[in-house]
Coordinates of C-alpha atoms in Angstrom, one line a residue:
Chain A
X1 CA 25.3 41.8 53.1
X2 CA 27.7 39.0 51.2
X3 CA 29.5 37.8 53.4
X4 CA 26.0 36.9 55.9
X5 CA 25.3 35.1 52.0
X6 CA 28.4 33.4 52.3
X7 CA 28.8 31.9 55.6
X8 CA 24.4 30.5 55.6
X9 CA 25.6 28.2 52.8
X10 CA 29.2 27.2 54.0
X11 CA 27.2 26.8 57.3
X12 CA 24.4 24.2 55.5
X13 CA 26.1 22.6 53.2
X14 CA 29.0 22.0 56.4
X15 CA 25.6 20.1 57.9
X16 CA 23.7 19.0 54.1
X17 CA 26.3 18.7 51.9
X18 CA 25.7 15.5 51.6
X19 CA 22.2 15.7 51.6
X20 CA 22.8 18.0 48.6
X21 CA 24.9 15.2 46.9
X22 CA 22.5 12.6 47.6
X23 CA 19.9 14.9 45.6
X24 CA 21.7 16.0 42.3
X25 CA 22.7 12.4 42.0
X26 CA 19.5 10.9 41.8
X27 CA 18.8 13.7 40.0
X28 CA 21.8 13.2 37.1
X29 CA 20.9 9.0 37.4
X30 CA 16.7 10.1 36.7
X31 CA 17.7 12.1 33.8
X32 CA 20.0 9.7 32.5
X33 CA 18.0 6.6 32.5
X34 CA 14.7 8.4 31.6
X35 CA 16.5 10.0 28.2
X36 CA 17.7 7.0 26.9
X37 CA 14.5 4.6 27.5
X38 CA 13.0 7.7 26.0
X39 CA 15.1 7.7 22.7
X40 CA 14.5 4.1 22.8
X41 CA 10.6 4.4 22.6
X42 CA 11.1 7.2 20.5
X43 CA 13.1 5.4 18.0
X44 CA 10.9 2.6 18.7
X45 CA 7.3 5.1 17.5
X46 CA 10.1 5.9 14.3
X47 CA 10.5 2.8 12.8
X48 CA 7.2 1.5 13.7
X49 CA 5.2 4.6 11.8
X50 CA 6.9 4.5 9.0
X51 CA 6.5 1.1 7.4
X52 CA 4.7 1.5 4.3
X53 CA 1.6 0.6 3.2
X54 CA 1.1 0.6 -0.6
X55 CA -2.4 0.4 -2.2
X56 CA -2.2 -3.4 -3.4
X57 CA -1.8 -4.1 -0.2
X58 CA -4.4 -6.7 2.2
X59 CA -6.9 -4.6 3.7
X60 CA -6.4 -6.1 6.7
X61 CA -2.4 -4.9 7.1
X62 CA -3.5 -1.0 6.0
X63 CA -6.3 -1.2 8.9
X64 CA -3.5 -2.5 11.0
X65 CA -0.9 0.2 10.1
X66 CA -2.9 3.2 10.7
X67 CA -4.7 1.5 13.9
X68 CA -0.8 1.2 14.9
X69 CA -0.2 5.3 13.7
X70 CA -3.3 6.7 15.6
X71 CA -2.5 4.9 18.9
X72 CA 0.9 6.9 18.5
X73 CA 0.0 10.1 17.7
X74 CA -2.7 10.1 20.7
X75 CA 0.3 8.4 22.8
X76 CA 2.4 12.0 21.7
X77 CA -0.5 13.8 21.5
X78 CA -1.1 13.0 25.4
X79 CA 1.9 12.9 27.0
X80 CA 2.7 16.6 24.7
X81 CA -0.2 18.1 25.6
X82 CA -0.1 18.0 29.4
X83 CA 1.8 18.9 32.5
X84 CA 4.9 15.8 33.8
X85 CA 4.1 16.5 37.3
X86 CA 0.0 15.7 36.6
X87 CA 0.9 12.9 34.4
X88 CA 3.2 11.2 38.1
X89 CA 0.2 12.7 40.3
X90 CA -2.3 10.2 37.5
X91 CA 0.2 7.7 37.4
X92 CA 0.8 6.9 40.8
X93 CA -1.9 7.3 42.6
X94 CA -4.1 6.1 39.2
X95 CA -2.2 3.0 39.3
X96 CA -4.7 1.4 42.1
X97 CA -8.2 3.3 40.5
X98 CA -7.4 1.0 37.1
X99 CA -5.2 -1.8 37.7
X100 CA -5.9 -2.2 41.9
X101 CA -1.8 -2.4 42.4
X102 CA 0.5 1.4 43.7
X103 CA 3.8 1.2 42.4
X104 CA 6.2 -0.2 46.5
X105 CA 8.7 1.7 44.4
X106 CA 9.1 5.6 44.3
X107 CA 11.7 5.0 41.7
X108 CA 10.1 2.6 39.4
X109 CA 7.3 4.8 38.6
X110 CA 9.8 8.8 38.5
X111 CA 11.1 6.9 35.3
X112 CA 8.5 5.6 34.3
X113 CA 6.8 9.3 33.8
X114 CA 9.3 11.2 32.9
X115 CA 10.7 8.2 30.3
X116 CA 6.6 8.2 28.5
X117 CA 6.7 11.9 28.9
X118 CA 10.1 12.4 26.4
X119 CA 9.4 9.8 24.7
X120 CA 6.9 11.8 24.1
X121 CA 9.1 14.5 22.3
X122 CA 11.3 12.4 21.4
X123 CA 9.2 9.7 19.3
X124 CA 8.5 13.6 17.1
X125 CA 12.6 14.6 16.7
X126 CA 12.5 10.6 15.3
X127 CA 9.9 11.4 12.6
X128 CA 12.0 14.3 11.9
X129 CA 14.6 12.6 12.1
X130 CA 14.2 10.2 9.3
X131 CA 12.3 12.5 7.2
X132 CA 15.6 15.1 6.8
X133 CA 17.1 11.0 5.2
X134 CA 17.7 10.9 1.7
X135 CA 15.0 8.6 0.6
X136 CA 17.4 7.2 -2.2
X137 CA 19.2 5.4 1.5
X138 CA 15.9 4.4 1.9
X139 CA 15.5 3.1 -1.6
X140 CA 19.3 1.6 -2.4
X141 CA 18.1 -0.7 1.1
X142 CA 15.7 -1.4 -0.2
X143 CA 17.7 -2.5 -4.2
X144 CA 19.7 -5.0 -2.1
X145 CA 16.6 -6.7 -0.3
X146 CA 16.2 -5.4 2.8
X147 CA 13.0 -4.8 4.4
X148 CA 11.4 -1.8 6.3
X149 CA 13.4 -2.9 10.2
X150 CA 16.7 -3.9 7.8
X151 CA 16.5 -0.7 6.3
X152 CA 15.3 1.5 9.8
X153 CA 18.1 -0.6 11.9
X154 CA 21.2 0.1 9.7
X155 CA 20.7 1.9 7.4
X156 CA 17.9 4.8 8.5
X157 CA 18.0 5.3 12.1
X158 CA 22.2 5.5 12.9
X159 CA 22.1 8.7 10.2
X160 CA 18.6 9.7 12.3
X161 CA 20.4 9.8 15.1
X162 CA 23.4 11.0 14.0
X163 CA 21.0 14.2 12.7
X164 CA 18.8 14.6 15.9
X165 CA 21.3 14.6 18.8
X166 CA 21.3 18.0 19.5
X167 CA 17.5 17.6 20.6
X168 CA 18.2 14.2 22.1
X169 CA 20.4 16.9 23.9
X170 CA 17.7 19.1 24.7
X171 CA 16.0 16.6 26.3
X172 CA 17.9 15.9 28.1
X173 CA 19.1 18.6 29.8
X174 CA 15.0 19.7 30.3
X175 CA 15.0 16.6 31.9
X176 CA 17.8 17.6 34.4
X177 CA 15.7 20.6 35.5
X178 CA 11.8 18.9 34.3
X179 CA 12.7 15.7 37.1
X180 CA 12.2 18.6 39.7
X181 CA 8.5 18.2 39.5
X182 CA 9.4 14.0 40.8
X183 CA 9.3 15.7 43.6
X184 CA 4.9 15.9 44.1
X185 CA 5.0 12.0 44.6
X186 CA 8.2 11.8 46.8
X187 CA 10.8 11.3 44.9
X188 CA 14.0 12.8 46.6
X189 CA 16.1 14.8 43.5
X190 CA 18.0 18.3 44.1
X191 CA 15.1 20.2 44.2
X192 CA 12.9 18.4 46.4
X193 CA 16.1 18.2 49.2
X194 CA 16.0 22.0 48.9
X195 CA 12.0 21.8 50.4
X196 CA 13.5 20.0 52.6
X197 CA 16.5 21.4 53.4
X198 CA 14.9 25.1 54.1
X199 CA 11.9 23.7 55.2
X200 CA 13.8 22.4 58.2
X201 CA 16.7 25.3 59.2
X202 CA 14.4 28.3 57.6
X203 CA 17.4 29.2 55.7
X204 CA 15.4 29.7 51.9
X205 CA 17.4 31.8 49.3
X206 CA 20.6 30.6 50.6
X207 CA 19.7 26.9 49.2
X208 CA 17.8 28.2 46.7
X209 CA 21.6 29.9 45.6
X210 CA 22.9 26.6 45.9
X211 CA 20.5 25.2 43.7
X212 CA 20.5 28.0 40.3
X213 CA 24.1 27.0 40.8
X214 CA 24.0 23.7 41.2
X215 CA 21.9 22.9 38.4
X216 CA 23.1 25.6 36.3
X217 CA 26.6 23.6 36.4
X218 CA 24.8 20.4 35.5
X219 CA 23.5 21.5 32.5
X220 CA 26.7 23.1 31.2
X221 CA 28.3 20.1 32.2
X222 CA 25.6 18.3 30.3
X223 CA 25.9 19.9 27.0
X224 CA 29.6 20.3 27.1
X225 CA 30.1 16.2 27.4
X226 CA 27.4 16.0 24.5
X227 CA 29.2 18.5 21.6
X228 CA 31.4 15.9 22.4
X229 CA 29.1 12.5 21.7
X230 CA 28.3 14.6 18.7
X231 CA 31.6 15.1 17.6
X232 CA 32.3 10.8 18.1
X233 CA 29.2 10.4 15.7
X234 CA 30.9 12.3 13.4
X235 CA 33.3 9.8 12.9
X236 CA 36.7 10.7 11.6
X237 CA 37.5 13.4 9.0
X238 CA 40.9 11.4 7.8
X239 CA 41.0 7.8 6.4
X240 CA 44.3 5.2 5.6
X241 CA 44.2 4.3 2.8
X242 CA 45.0 0.4 2.2
X243 CA 47.9 -0.8 1.6
X244 CA 49.0 -5.2 -0.5
X245 CA 51.0 -5.2 2.8
X246 CA 47.5 -4.8 4.8
X247 CA 45.6 -6.9 2.6
X248 CA 47.9 -9.6 3.0
X249 CA 47.1 -10.5 6.4
X250 CA 43.6 -9.5 6.2
X251 CA 42.4 -11.5 2.6
X252 CA 44.6 -14.1 1.4
X253 CA 46.9 -14.1 -1.6
X254 CA 46.4 -9.9 -3.4
X255 CA 48.3 -8.7 -5.4
X256 CA 47.3 -5.2 -5.6
X257 CA 48.9 -2.8 -7.5
X258 CA 48.1 0.6 -5.9
X259 CA 48.4 2.6 -9.2
X260 CA 47.6 0.4 -12.5
X261 CA 44.0 0.6 -14.5
X262 CA 41.6 -1.8 -12.7
X263 CA 41.8 -3.7 -15.4
X264 CA 45.1 -5.0 -15.4
X265 CA 44.4 -4.8 -12.1
X266 CA 42.3 -7.7 -12.2
X267 CA 45.2 -9.5 -14.2
X268 CA 46.8 -9.1 -11.4
X269 CA 44.0 -9.8 -8.7
X270 CA 45.4 -13.9 -7.3
X271 CA 42.0 -14.8 -5.0
X272 CA 39.9 -17.2 -5.7
X273 CA 36.5 -15.8 -7.1
X274 CA 34.7 -16.4 -2.9
Chain B
X1 CA 17.4 -19.3 -27.5
X2 CA 18.9 -18.3 -24.9
X3 CA 16.9 -18.5 -20.9
X4 CA 14.5 -16.1 -19.7
X5 CA 15.4 -14.5 -17.0
X6 CA 13.2 -11.6 -16.5
X7 CA 10.1 -11.2 -18.7
X8 CA 7.7 -7.7 -18.2
X9 CA 3.8 -8.3 -19.0
X10 CA 2.1 -5.3 -20.0
X11 CA 3.2 -3.2 -18.5
X12 CA 1.3 0.4 -16.7
X13 CA 1.5 3.0 -14.6
X14 CA 0.1 5.9 -14.5
X15 CA 1.0 9.3 -11.5
X16 CA -2.8 10.2 -10.9
X17 CA -3.7 10.5 -15.0
X18 CA -0.6 11.0 -16.4
X19 CA 0.4 7.6 -18.0
X20 CA 4.8 8.2 -18.0
X21 CA 4.1 3.5 -19.4
X22 CA 1.7 2.3 -21.4
X23 CA 1.6 -1.4 -21.8
X24 CA 5.1 -2.3 -22.5
X25 CA 6.3 -5.7 -22.3
X26 CA 9.9 -7.7 -23.0
X27 CA 12.1 -10.2 -22.0
X28 CA 15.6 -10.0 -20.7
X29 CA 17.8 -13.7 -21.3
X30 CA 20.8 -14.7 -20.0
X31 CA 23.5 -12.9 -21.1
X32 CA 22.0 -10.2 -22.1
X33 CA 23.1 -6.6 -22.0
X34 CA 19.4 -4.4 -22.6
X35 CA 20.6 -0.3 -23.6
X36 CA 17.6 1.6 -22.5
X37 CA 18.0 5.0 -24.3
X38 CA 15.1 7.1 -25.3
X39 CA 14.8 11.6 -24.3
X40 CA 14.0 12.6 -21.3
X41 CA 10.7 11.9 -19.6
X42 CA 10.2 8.6 -22.1
X43 CA 9.3 6.5 -18.8
X44 CA 13.0 5.3 -18.8
X45 CA 13.9 5.8 -15.3
X46 CA 9.7 4.3 -13.7
X47 CA 10.3 1.1 -16.1
X48 CA 13.7 0.0 -14.6
X49 CA 12.4 0.8 -10.9
X50 CA 9.1 -0.6 -11.1
X51 CA 11.5 -3.9 -12.2
X52 CA 13.0 -4.0 -9.3
X53 CA 9.6 -2.7 -7.1
X54 CA 10.4 0.5 -6.4
X55 CA 7.0 1.5 -7.4
X56 CA 4.7 -0.5 -7.1
X57 CA 3.1 -1.9 -10.9
X58 CA -0.7 0.0 -12.2
X59 CA -0.9 -3.0 -14.6
X60 CA 0.7 -6.2 -15.9
X61 CA 3.1 -8.1 -14.6
X62 CA 6.8 -9.1 -14.3
X63 CA 8.3 -12.5 -14.0
X64 CA 11.1 -13.8 -12.5
X65 CA 12.2 -16.9 -14.2
X66 CA 8.9 -17.7 -14.8
X67 CA 6.7 -16.8 -11.8
X68 CA 4.7 -13.1 -11.3
X69 CA 7.1 -11.2 -8.6
X70 CA 4.2 -9.4 -8.6
X71 CA 1.0 -11.0 -7.2
X72 CA 1.5 -11.6 -3.6
X73 CA 3.5 -14.9 -3.9
X74 CA 7.4 -14.2 -4.1
X75 CA 8.8 -12.4 -0.9
X76 CA 9.7 -9.0 -3.1
X77 CA 13.0 -8.4 -0.3
X78 CA 14.1 -12.1 -1.8
X79 CA 13.6 -10.6 -5.3
X80 CA 15.2 -7.3 -5.1
X81 CA 18.1 -9.7 -3.7
X82 CA 18.7 -10.7 -6.9
X83 CA 18.2 -7.9 -8.9
X84 CA 21.6 -6.2 -8.4
X85 CA 20.2 -2.3 -9.2
X86 CA 22.8 0.4 -8.7
X87 CA 21.7 3.9 -9.3
X88 CA 21.9 7.4 -11.0
X89 CA 23.0 8.7 -7.4
X90 CA 24.5 6.6 -6.5
X91 CA 22.9 6.1 -3.4
X92 CA 25.9 3.6 -1.1
X93 CA 25.1 3.9 3.1
X94 CA 26.5 7.3 4.3
X95 CA 27.1 5.5 7.7
X96 CA 29.2 2.7 6.5
X97 CA 33.0 2.7 4.8
X98 CA 32.9 1.7 1.9
X99 CA 34.1 -1.6 2.9
X100 CA 30.6 -2.4 4.7
X101 CA 28.2 -1.1 2.6
X102 CA 29.6 -4.5 -0.1
X103 CA 29.3 -5.8 3.6
X104 CA 25.8 -5.2 5.2
X105 CA 23.5 -6.8 3.0
X106 CA 24.7 -10.2 2.4
X107 CA 25.5 -10.3 6.0
X108 CA 21.5 -9.5 6.4
X109 CA 19.0 -10.3 3.4
X110 CA 21.9 -13.7 2.6
X111 CA 22.7 -14.1 5.7
X112 CA 26.4 -15.0 4.8
X113 CA 29.6 -15.7 7.2
X114 CA 31.1 -12.2 8.5
X115 CA 34.7 -13.9 6.5
X116 CA 32.4 -15.3 4.0
X117 CA 30.6 -12.0 3.2
X118 CA 34.1 -9.6 4.1
X119 CA 36.2 -11.4 1.5
X120 CA 33.4 -11.4 -1.7
X121 CA 33.1 -8.0 -0.6
X122 CA 36.5 -6.8 -1.3
X123 CA 36.8 -9.9 -4.8
X124 CA 34.7 -7.2 -5.7
X125 CA 35.9 -3.6 -4.3
X126 CA 39.1 -5.4 -6.2
X127 CA 37.7 -5.8 -9.4
X128 CA 36.1 -2.2 -9.5
X129 CA 39.3 -0.6 -8.2
X130 CA 37.8 1.1 -5.3
X131 CA 40.1 -1.8 -2.7
X132 CA 42.8 0.7 -1.0
X133 CA 39.5 2.6 0.0
X134 CA 38.2 0.1 2.1
X135 CA 38.4 2.1 5.1
X136 CA 37.3 5.7 2.8
X137 CA 32.7 6.9 3.8
X138 CA 31.1 7.8 0.9
X139 CA 31.4 12.0 1.8
X140 CA 34.8 11.5 1.7
X141 CA 35.3 10.1 -2.2
X142 CA 35.0 11.4 -6.1
X143 CA 31.6 10.2 -7.7
X144 CA 33.5 7.8 -10.1
X145 CA 34.2 5.9 -6.9
X146 CA 30.8 6.4 -5.5
X147 CA 29.1 4.5 -8.8
X148 CA 32.4 2.1 -8.4
X149 CA 32.0 1.2 -5.2
X150 CA 27.4 1.0 -5.6
X151 CA 28.7 -1.5 -9.2
X152 CA 30.9 -3.6 -5.8
X153 CA 28.0 -3.3 -3.1
X154 CA 25.1 -5.1 -5.9
X155 CA 28.1 -7.1 -7.8
X156 CA 28.6 -8.4 -3.5
X157 CA 24.7 -10.3 -3.3
X158 CA 26.0 -12.0 -6.5
X159 CA 22.5 -11.4 -9.3
X160 CA 21.2 -12.8 -11.7
X161 CA 20.5 -9.3 -13.4
X162 CA 21.7 -5.5 -12.5
X163 CA 20.4 -3.2 -13.0
X164 CA 21.6 0.5 -13.7
X165 CA 19.6 3.4 -13.9
X166 CA 21.6 5.7 -15.4
X167 CA 24.7 5.1 -13.7
X168 CA 26.4 8.0 -15.3
X169 CA 24.1 10.9 -15.5
X170 CA 25.7 12.9 -12.2
X171 CA 28.8 11.7 -13.4
X172 CA 31.8 14.0 -14.2
X173 CA 32.4 13.6 -17.9
X174 CA 36.1 12.8 -16.9
X175 CA 34.9 11.0 -14.9
X176 CA 32.7 8.6 -17.4
X177 CA 34.9 6.0 -18.1
X178 CA 36.0 4.6 -15.6
X179 CA 32.8 3.6 -14.3
X180 CA 31.9 2.9 -18.6
X181 CA 35.6 0.4 -18.5
X182 CA 33.8 -1.4 -15.1
X183 CA 30.2 -1.7 -16.8
X184 CA 32.0 -3.1 -19.8
X185 CA 34.1 -6.0 -18.2
X186 CA 30.9 -7.0 -16.5
X187 CA 29.1 -7.3 -20.2
X188 CA 31.8 -9.5 -21.1
X189 CA 32.1 -11.6 -18.6
X190 CA 28.2 -12.0 -19.7
X191 CA 26.9 -10.4 -16.2
X192 CA 23.3 -10.3 -17.6
X193 CA 22.3 -6.0 -17.7
X194 CA 19.4 -3.8 -17.6
X195 CA 21.0 -0.8 -18.7
X196 CA 19.1 2.4 -18.3
X197 CA 22.0 5.0 -20.3
X198 CA 22.6 7.8 -22.2
X199 CA 25.7 6.9 -23.9
X200 CA 25.0 6.0 -27.2
X201 CA 28.7 4.1 -27.0
X202 CA 27.8 2.1 -25.0
X203 CA 24.6 0.8 -26.2
X204 CA 26.3 0.7 -29.7
X205 CA 29.3 -1.0 -28.3
X206 CA 28.4 -3.0 -25.9
X207 CA 25.0 -3.6 -25.5
X208 CA 23.9 -7.1 -27.3
X209 CA 19.4 -5.0 -27.0
X210 CA 19.3 -2.1 -28.1
X211 CA 15.5 -1.0 -26.8
X212 CA 14.3 2.7 -27.3
X213 CA 12.1 4.9 -25.6
X214 CA 9.5 7.9 -26.4
X215 CA 6.5 8.2 -24.5
X216 CA 5.6 5.6 -22.4
X217 CA 5.9 3.1 -24.9
X218 CA 9.1 0.2 -26.4
X219 CA 9.1 2.0 -30.0
X220 CA 12.1 0.0 -31.7
X221 CA 14.1 -3.1 -30.6
X222 CA 16.6 -5.0 -32.2
X223 CA 20.3 -5.5 -32.0
X224 CA 21.9 -2.6 -31.8
X225 CA 23.5 -2.9 -35.1
X226 CA 19.6 -2.2 -36.7
X227 CA 18.0 0.0 -34.0
X228 CA 20.8 2.6 -34.0
X229 CA 21.8 2.3 -37.9
X230 CA 18.9 1.5 -39.4
X231 CA 16.1 2.7 -37.6
X232 CA 12.8 1.8 -38.9
X233 CA 10.5 4.1 -36.8
X234 CA 11.1 7.9 -37.5
X235 CA 11.1 8.8 -33.8
X236 CA 14.3 6.7 -33.6
X237 CA 15.5 8.4 -36.3
X238 CA 14.6 11.5 -35.4
X239 CA 15.6 10.6 -31.9
X240 CA 19.5 9.0 -32.7
X241 CA 20.0 12.7 -35.8
X242 CA 20.1 15.3 -32.7
X243 CA 21.8 12.5 -30.3
X244 CA 24.3 11.3 -32.7
X245 CA 25.3 14.7 -33.9
X246 CA 26.4 16.5 -30.8
X247 CA 28.3 12.8 -29.0
X248 CA 29.7 10.4 -31.5

């Protein structure tokens, strides 16, 4: 029995192997690009959602910020609350009705749909990530005169990114699998290849077997690489103490005496105050 | 009469119905080292946070070189860049190295050129004795070291006033000295400082002006010799008796 299965798989692969591989390639490109764009959308929403306003601000500013938060909220609820397969149909077939244009390129629609869907989830992940950052980080940044966007861009979001890497990984793996629904608008991903091949040769199970193995391989690989990336983002656990020679190279004429108390070091310090 | 840098006028702050600061008035002159002392909950830290606009004032105003910073005319970020702040819990940026902590504000807020920002950061890190640690991250250094970096970070912005919010309260006893020494050397260089502290020896020996607060009002202010050794108000006497009895 099993020999039959493997010979079927072998014959399918011999004939359609390159088609499967193209499908895998398309799936990976779509999932990767859409996850990255989704992250950007999510971080963007995160920055906009957290613009602070207080009782002292002008009413127009408060009204605009409240409106902005409401718009983001609606975006998140709509795209998180409906199936992606329907969103694809909605956008692909709805565009001509609303804007009088239709998409010529199936890639554009697919990336658009998966990106905004991922963005809706990411917006919430980023919001959670920002909430997990200690209030002292915001205060430290504000105290040296950074505005909201600088605080977010240079201090808070880099830390948020590190904290929500597991969620980004989750989203990526979900996307690798769930981009399969884009076959509904004719996107040629890995799963679409299964529909095509099994329809042509009437061997449903061997093809499904191949697909199962293929998807599992992709997601395991993705999760392995994501772990690596997470480790890299965590940074070095060691640091080098800087000795005199390096400082002479970098900053001019310092005389740094390693273990003296700092009062004495100040006297030894030969550099001019910049 | 020296030049007034900061003037706090009729400052009140309420959280809900709880009045934390009640009509506080005082002036920081150039070169002053002002210690704000008082029991926990007397409003010292809130006062300092109001000065740096980390809290919004309920009523009153703050003048910086005679110009109101609370009226909305002045750019609040620009004002904060001129007024440095050192926190009890350090608040170093966890994602940046010690050096970058001292560089980022200069680069992004003051728009300093890269090399100049780096040199200035190294200068102040050397001043606080943290030069060997420029490649370390905040999580890798001790509390006292973090606080010294935080002081260097504030100094690198070249502020006109430095605010200290209980800078030694979160430190182990053996690390308090290194931070106080840095603050003493700044005072010797006539840096204008406003220090909320429980370190009575610092208030007595280093500061030029001592403010005693209780229940959201300034009870007594004056030179340390007067407030600490010859207090006029009964509440000040009571506070000092309790405090000095245990620490000096």
